[in-house]
C-alpha positions as a Python dict, from the first residue, in 0.01 Angstrom:
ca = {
    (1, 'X'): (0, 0, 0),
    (2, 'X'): (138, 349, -82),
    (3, 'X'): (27, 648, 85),
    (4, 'X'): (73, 988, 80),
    (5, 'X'): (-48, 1161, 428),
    (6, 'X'): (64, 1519, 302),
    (7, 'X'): (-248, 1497, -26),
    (8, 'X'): (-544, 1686, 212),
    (9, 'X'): (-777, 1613, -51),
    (10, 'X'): (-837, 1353, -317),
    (11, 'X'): (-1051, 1410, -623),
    (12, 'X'): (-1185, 1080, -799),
    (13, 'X'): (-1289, 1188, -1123),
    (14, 'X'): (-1106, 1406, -1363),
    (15, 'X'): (-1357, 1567, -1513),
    (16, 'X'): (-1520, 1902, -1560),
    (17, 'X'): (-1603, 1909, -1190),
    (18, 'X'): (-1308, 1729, -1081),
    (19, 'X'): (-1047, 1948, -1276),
    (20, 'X'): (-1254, 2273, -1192),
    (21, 'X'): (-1241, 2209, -864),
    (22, 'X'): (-846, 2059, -890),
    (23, 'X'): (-764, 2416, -1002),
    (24, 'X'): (-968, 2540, -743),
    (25, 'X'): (-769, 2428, -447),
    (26, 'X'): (-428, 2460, -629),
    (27, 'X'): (-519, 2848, -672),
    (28, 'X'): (-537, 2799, -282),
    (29, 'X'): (-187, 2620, -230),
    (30, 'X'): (-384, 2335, -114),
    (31, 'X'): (-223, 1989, -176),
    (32, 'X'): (-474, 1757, -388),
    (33, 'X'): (-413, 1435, -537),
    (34, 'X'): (-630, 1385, -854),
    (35, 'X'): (-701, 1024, -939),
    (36, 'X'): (-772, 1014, -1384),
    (37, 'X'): (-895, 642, -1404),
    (38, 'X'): (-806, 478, -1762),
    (39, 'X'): (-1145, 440, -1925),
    (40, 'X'): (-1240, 683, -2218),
    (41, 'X'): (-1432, 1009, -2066),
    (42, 'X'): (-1847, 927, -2060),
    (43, 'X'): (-1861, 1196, -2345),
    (44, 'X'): (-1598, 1025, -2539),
    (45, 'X'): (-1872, 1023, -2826),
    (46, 'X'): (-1942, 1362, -2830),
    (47, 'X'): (-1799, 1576, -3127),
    (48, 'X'): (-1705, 1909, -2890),
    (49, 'X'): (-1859, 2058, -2605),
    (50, 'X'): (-2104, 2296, -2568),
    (51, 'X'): (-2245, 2638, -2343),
    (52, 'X'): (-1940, 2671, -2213),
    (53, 'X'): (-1750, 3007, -2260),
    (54, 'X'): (-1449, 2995, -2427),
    (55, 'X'): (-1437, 2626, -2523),
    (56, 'X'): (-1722, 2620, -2705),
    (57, 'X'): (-1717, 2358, -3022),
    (58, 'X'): (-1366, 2174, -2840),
    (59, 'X'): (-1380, 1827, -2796),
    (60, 'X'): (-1403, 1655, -2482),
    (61, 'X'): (-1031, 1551, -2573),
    (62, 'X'): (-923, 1888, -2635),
    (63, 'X'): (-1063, 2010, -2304),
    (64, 'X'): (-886, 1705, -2080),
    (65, 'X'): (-536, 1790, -2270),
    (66, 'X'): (-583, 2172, -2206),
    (67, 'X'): (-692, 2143, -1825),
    (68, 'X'): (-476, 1908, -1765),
    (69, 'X'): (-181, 2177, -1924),
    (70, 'X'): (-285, 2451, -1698),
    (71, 'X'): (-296, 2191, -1442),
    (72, 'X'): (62, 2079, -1438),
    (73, 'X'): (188, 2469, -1353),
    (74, 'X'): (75, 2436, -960),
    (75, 'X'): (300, 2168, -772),
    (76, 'X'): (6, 2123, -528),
    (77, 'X'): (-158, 1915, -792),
    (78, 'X'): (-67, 1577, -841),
    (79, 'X'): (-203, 1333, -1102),
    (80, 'X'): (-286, 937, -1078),
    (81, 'X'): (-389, 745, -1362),
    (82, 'X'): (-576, 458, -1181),
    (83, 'X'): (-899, 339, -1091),
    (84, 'X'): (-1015, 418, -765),
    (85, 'X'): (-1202, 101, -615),
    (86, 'X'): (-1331, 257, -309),
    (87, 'X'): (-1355, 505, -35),
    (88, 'X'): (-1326, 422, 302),
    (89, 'X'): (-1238, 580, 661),
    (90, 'X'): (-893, 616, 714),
    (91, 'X'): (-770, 456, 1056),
    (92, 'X'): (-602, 772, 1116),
    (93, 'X'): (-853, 1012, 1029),
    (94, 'X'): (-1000, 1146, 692),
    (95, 'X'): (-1030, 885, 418),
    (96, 'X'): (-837, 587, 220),
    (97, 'X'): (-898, 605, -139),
    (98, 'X'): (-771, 218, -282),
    (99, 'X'): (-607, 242, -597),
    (100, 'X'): (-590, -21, -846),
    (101, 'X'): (-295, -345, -798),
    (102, 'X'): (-349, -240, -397),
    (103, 'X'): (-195, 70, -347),
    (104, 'X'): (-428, 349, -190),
    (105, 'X'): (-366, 740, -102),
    (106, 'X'): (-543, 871, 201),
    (107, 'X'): (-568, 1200, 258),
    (108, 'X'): (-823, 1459, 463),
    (109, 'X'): (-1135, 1525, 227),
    (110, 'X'): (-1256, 1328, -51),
    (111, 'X'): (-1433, 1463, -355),
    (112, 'X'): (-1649, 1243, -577),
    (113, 'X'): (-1650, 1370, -941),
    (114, 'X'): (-1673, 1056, -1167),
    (115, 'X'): (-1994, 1142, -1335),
    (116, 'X'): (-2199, 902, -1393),
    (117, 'X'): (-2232, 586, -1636),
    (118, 'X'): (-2521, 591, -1930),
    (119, 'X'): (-2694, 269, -1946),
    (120, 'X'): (-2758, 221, -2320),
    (121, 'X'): (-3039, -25, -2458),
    (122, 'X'): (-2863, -296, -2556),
    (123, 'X'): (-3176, -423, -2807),
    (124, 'X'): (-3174, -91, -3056),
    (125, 'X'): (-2952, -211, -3317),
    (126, 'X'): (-2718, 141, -3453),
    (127, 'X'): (-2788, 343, -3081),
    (128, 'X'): (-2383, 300, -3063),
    (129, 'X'): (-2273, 442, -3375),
    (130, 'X'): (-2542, 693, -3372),
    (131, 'X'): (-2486, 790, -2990),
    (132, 'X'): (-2329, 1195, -2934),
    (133, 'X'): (-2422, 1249, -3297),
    (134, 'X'): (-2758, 1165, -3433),
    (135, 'X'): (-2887, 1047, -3098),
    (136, 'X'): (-2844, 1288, -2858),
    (137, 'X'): (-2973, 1311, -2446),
    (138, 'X'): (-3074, 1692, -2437),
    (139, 'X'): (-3108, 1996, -2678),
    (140, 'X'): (-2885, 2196, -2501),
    (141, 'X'): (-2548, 1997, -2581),
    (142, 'X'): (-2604, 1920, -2909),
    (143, 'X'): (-2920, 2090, -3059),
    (144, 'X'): (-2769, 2317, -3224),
    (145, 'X'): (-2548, 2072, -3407),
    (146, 'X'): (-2856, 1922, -3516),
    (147, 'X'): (-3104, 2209, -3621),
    (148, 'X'): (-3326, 2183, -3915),
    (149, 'X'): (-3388, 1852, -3928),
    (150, 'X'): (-3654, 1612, -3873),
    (151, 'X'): (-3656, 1490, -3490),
    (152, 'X'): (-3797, 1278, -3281),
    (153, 'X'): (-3779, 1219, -2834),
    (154, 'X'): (-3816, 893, -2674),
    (155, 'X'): (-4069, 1036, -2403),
    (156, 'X'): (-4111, 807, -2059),
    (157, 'X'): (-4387, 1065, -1990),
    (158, 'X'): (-4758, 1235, -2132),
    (159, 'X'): (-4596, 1560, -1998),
    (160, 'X'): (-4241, 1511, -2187),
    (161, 'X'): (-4423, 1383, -2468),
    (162, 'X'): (-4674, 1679, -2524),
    (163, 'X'): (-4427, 1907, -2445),
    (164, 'X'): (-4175, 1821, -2658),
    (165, 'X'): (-4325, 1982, -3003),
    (166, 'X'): (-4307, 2296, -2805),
    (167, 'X'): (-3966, 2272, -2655),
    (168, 'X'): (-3796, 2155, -2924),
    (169, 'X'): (-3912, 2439, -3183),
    (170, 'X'): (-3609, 2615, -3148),
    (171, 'X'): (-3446, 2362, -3347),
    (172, 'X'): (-3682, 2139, -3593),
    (173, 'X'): (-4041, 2225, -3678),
    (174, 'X'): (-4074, 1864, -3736),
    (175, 'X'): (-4101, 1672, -3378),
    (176, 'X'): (-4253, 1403, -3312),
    (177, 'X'): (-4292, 1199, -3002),
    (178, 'X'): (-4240, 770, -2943),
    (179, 'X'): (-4443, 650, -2627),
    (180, 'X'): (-4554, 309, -2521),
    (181, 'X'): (-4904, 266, -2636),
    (182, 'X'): (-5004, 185, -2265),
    (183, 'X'): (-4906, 549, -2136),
    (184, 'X'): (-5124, 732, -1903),
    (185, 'X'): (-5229, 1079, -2072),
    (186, 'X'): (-5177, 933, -2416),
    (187, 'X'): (-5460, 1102, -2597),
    (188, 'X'): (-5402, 1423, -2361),
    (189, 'X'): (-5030, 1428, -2445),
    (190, 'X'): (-5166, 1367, -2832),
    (191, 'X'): (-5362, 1670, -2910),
    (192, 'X'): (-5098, 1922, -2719),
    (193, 'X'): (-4834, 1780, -2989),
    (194, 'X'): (-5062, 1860, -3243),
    (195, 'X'): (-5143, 2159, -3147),
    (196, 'X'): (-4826, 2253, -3153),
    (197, 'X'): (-4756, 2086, -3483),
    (198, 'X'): (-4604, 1782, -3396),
    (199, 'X'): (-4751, 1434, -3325),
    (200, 'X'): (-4704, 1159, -3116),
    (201, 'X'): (-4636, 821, -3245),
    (202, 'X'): (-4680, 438, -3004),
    (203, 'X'): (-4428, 168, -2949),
    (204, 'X'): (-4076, 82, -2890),
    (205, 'X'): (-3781, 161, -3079),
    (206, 'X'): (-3596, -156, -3238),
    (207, 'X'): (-3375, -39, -3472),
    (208, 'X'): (-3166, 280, -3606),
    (209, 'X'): (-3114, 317, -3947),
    (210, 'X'): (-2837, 506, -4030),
    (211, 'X'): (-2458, 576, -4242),
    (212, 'X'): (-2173, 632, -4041),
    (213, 'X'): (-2387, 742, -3752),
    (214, 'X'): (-2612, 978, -3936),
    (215, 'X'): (-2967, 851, -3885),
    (216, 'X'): (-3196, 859, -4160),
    (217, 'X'): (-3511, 626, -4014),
    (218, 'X'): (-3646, 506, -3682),
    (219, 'X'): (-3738, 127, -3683),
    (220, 'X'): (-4056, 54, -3418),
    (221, 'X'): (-4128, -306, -3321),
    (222, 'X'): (-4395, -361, -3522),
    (223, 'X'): (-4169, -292, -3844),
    (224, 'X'): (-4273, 67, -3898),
    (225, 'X'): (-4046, 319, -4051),
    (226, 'X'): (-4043, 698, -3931),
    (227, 'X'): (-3796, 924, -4095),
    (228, 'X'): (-3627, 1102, -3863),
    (229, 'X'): (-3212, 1262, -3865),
    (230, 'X'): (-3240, 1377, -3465),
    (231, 'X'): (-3321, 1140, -3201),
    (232, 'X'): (-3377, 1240, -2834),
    (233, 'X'): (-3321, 973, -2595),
    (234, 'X'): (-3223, 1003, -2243),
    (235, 'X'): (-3085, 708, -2116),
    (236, 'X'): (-3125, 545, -1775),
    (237, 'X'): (-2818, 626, -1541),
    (238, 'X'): (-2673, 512, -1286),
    (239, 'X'): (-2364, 532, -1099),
    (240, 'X'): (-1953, 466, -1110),
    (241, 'X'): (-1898, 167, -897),
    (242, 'X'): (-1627, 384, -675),
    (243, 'X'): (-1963, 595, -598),
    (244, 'X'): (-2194, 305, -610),
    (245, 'X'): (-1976, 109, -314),
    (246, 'X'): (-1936, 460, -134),
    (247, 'X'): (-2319, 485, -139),
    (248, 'X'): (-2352, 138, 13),
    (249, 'X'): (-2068, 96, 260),
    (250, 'X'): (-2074, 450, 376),
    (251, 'X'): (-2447, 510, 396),
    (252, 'X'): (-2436, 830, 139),
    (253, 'X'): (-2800, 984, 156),
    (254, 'X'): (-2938, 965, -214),
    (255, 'X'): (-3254, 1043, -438),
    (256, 'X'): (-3522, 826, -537),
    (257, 'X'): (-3299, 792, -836),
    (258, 'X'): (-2960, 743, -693),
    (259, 'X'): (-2835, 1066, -722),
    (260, 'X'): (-2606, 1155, -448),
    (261, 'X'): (-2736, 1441, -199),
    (262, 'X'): (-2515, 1733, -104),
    (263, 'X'): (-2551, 2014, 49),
    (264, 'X'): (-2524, 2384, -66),
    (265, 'X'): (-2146, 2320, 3),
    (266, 'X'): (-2167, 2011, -200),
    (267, 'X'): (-2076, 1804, 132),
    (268, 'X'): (-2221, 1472, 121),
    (269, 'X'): (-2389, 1326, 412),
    (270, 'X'): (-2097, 1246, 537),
    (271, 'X'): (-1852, 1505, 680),
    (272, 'X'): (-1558, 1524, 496),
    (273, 'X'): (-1686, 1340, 172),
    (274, 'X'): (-1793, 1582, -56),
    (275, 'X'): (-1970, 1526, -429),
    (276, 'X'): (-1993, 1715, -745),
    (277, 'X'): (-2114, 1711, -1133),
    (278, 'X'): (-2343, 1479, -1284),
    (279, 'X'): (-2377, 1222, -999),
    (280, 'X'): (-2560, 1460, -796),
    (281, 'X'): (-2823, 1563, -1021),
    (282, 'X'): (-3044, 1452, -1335),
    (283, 'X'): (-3136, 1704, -1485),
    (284, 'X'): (-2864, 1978, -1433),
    (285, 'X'): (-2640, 1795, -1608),
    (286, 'X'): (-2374, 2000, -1842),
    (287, 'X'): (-2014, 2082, -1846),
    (288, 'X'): (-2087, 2433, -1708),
    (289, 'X'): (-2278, 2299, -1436),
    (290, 'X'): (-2015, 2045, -1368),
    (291, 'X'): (-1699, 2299, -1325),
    (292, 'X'): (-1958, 2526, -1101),
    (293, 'X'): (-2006, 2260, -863),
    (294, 'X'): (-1611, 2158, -870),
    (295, 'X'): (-1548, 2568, -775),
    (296, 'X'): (-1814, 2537, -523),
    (297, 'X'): (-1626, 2199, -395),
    (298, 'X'): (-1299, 2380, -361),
    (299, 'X'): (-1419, 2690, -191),
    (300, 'X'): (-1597, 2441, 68),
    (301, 'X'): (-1285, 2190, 127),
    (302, 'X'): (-1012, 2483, 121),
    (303, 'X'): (-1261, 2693, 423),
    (304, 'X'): (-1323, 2407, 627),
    (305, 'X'): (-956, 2338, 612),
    (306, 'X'): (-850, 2667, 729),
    (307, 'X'): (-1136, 2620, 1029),
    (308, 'X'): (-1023, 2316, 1102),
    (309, 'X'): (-624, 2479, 1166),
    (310, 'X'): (-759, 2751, 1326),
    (311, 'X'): (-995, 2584, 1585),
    (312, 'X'): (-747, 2253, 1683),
}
């Protein structure tokens, strides 16, 4: 086992949060250890980035290489590349991060930032190849990129569904919606799509017709063909294991949907452990948002620390 006692904080995760709030606590002089596991970034996929000043259109690539630049100026940061396997308490105090081949760091505070994992349907025949281009999980990230075409939204709801015609104007004037035919509010959800000048559509995707990733058709179960170029799908989430085993051995309050709670300090419900990015929240869930929660992390850990010295 290797440790390093003098790292008072240890981010898992190196991304947008994770670096955000790396830089955070270097600006501060604060010693963190920042553990990059090996697997490619969850938006690998994705063509560039998006809403985020002054990187807007660079790929997720290009942003990891140029954080991880500016990074490499502060000698309070220092870089793993492992895979965290879990967080525990520290028989000293603090926390004991284990690092792949049994090595481990322990250090003060913890900060979760791995994001979460995308569960993809693994019956829809072309969701891979289409997946960050064609198929995309919100407007915001890459509507734009996909404007003036013919969409359509996987809706899990008659709200989503009737909404969607409306919401999505900004970018096609041709939306439709796919819902199971059993859906509560069906006919409801129905005539406030067509209202709007979309439709809604029943039953379950089965295939995606595409070249190179550029849909052209929607295949339902029952062999129907709907034309479409955009598809909006959010997939079902859930978390990294690191987070996952955290959650269970540690007793991490959560959501009803196994988002991790924190507070307005993003401090989990455990003192020390803090969380930030995508595996707190559903819905809030962008590269802006992510480094705003990773500043908010750093401000949080770097004050407590300075309480901490002055009070023992």
């Amino acid at each position: 086992m290797s440790t390093h006692p003098d790292h008072t904080t240890v981010v898992v995760g190196a991304g947008p949060a994770g670096l955000t709030a790396a830089l955070g606590l270097a600006r501060y002089r604060h010693p963190v250890t920042v553990v990059d596991g090996p697997r490619p970034a969850r938006n690998s996929a994705s063509t560039g980035i998006h809403g985020h000043v002054g990187m807007d259109g660079a790929t997720p690539a290009e942003f990891r290489a140029r954080a991880w630049r500016e990074l490499s100026r502060y000698p309070a940061v220092q870089r793993l590349e492992a895979e965290a396997g879990s967080v525990r308490p520290a028989a000293a105090g603090g926390f004991r991060v284990a690092l792949g081949g049994g090595a481990a760091v322990e250090a003060r505070t913890v900060l979760l930032a791995t994001g979460v994992v995308d569960v993809h349907p693994e019956d829809v025949d072309g969701f891979a190849a289409c997946w960050g281009r064609t198929v995309i999980h919100c407007p915001f990230c890459l509507g734009e990129e996909n404007a003036g075409r013919r969409w359509a939204t996987v809706a899990g709801s008659a709200e989503l569904a009737g909404l969607s015609a409306v919401a999505f104007r900004a970018w096609s004037e041709d939306t439709i919606a796919i819902c199971p035919p059993s859906m509560p509010g069906l006919e409801t959800a129905r005539a406030a799509a067509r209202s709007s000048g979309g439709d809604v559509v029943t039953g379950t995707v089965r295939r995606l017709h595409h070249r190179e990733g550029a849909l052209y058709a929607v295949e339902l179960d029952d062999g129907r063909l709907l034309e479409r170029e955009t598809l909006v799908w959010t997939p079902r989430q859930r978390q990294q294991p690191v987070v996952q085993r955290a959650v269970d051995e540690l007793k991490l309050t959560v959501d009803d949907a196994g988002f991790v709670g924190v507070d307005a300090a993003q401090c989990t419900s455990v003192p020390g452990l803090y969380a930030a990015g995508d595996l707190t929240t559903r819905w809030k869930q962008s590269v802006t948002a992510a480094a705003a929660a990773g500043a908010a992390a750093a401000d949080a850990i770097h004050t407590a620390a300075l309480l901490s010295a002055a009070y023992h």
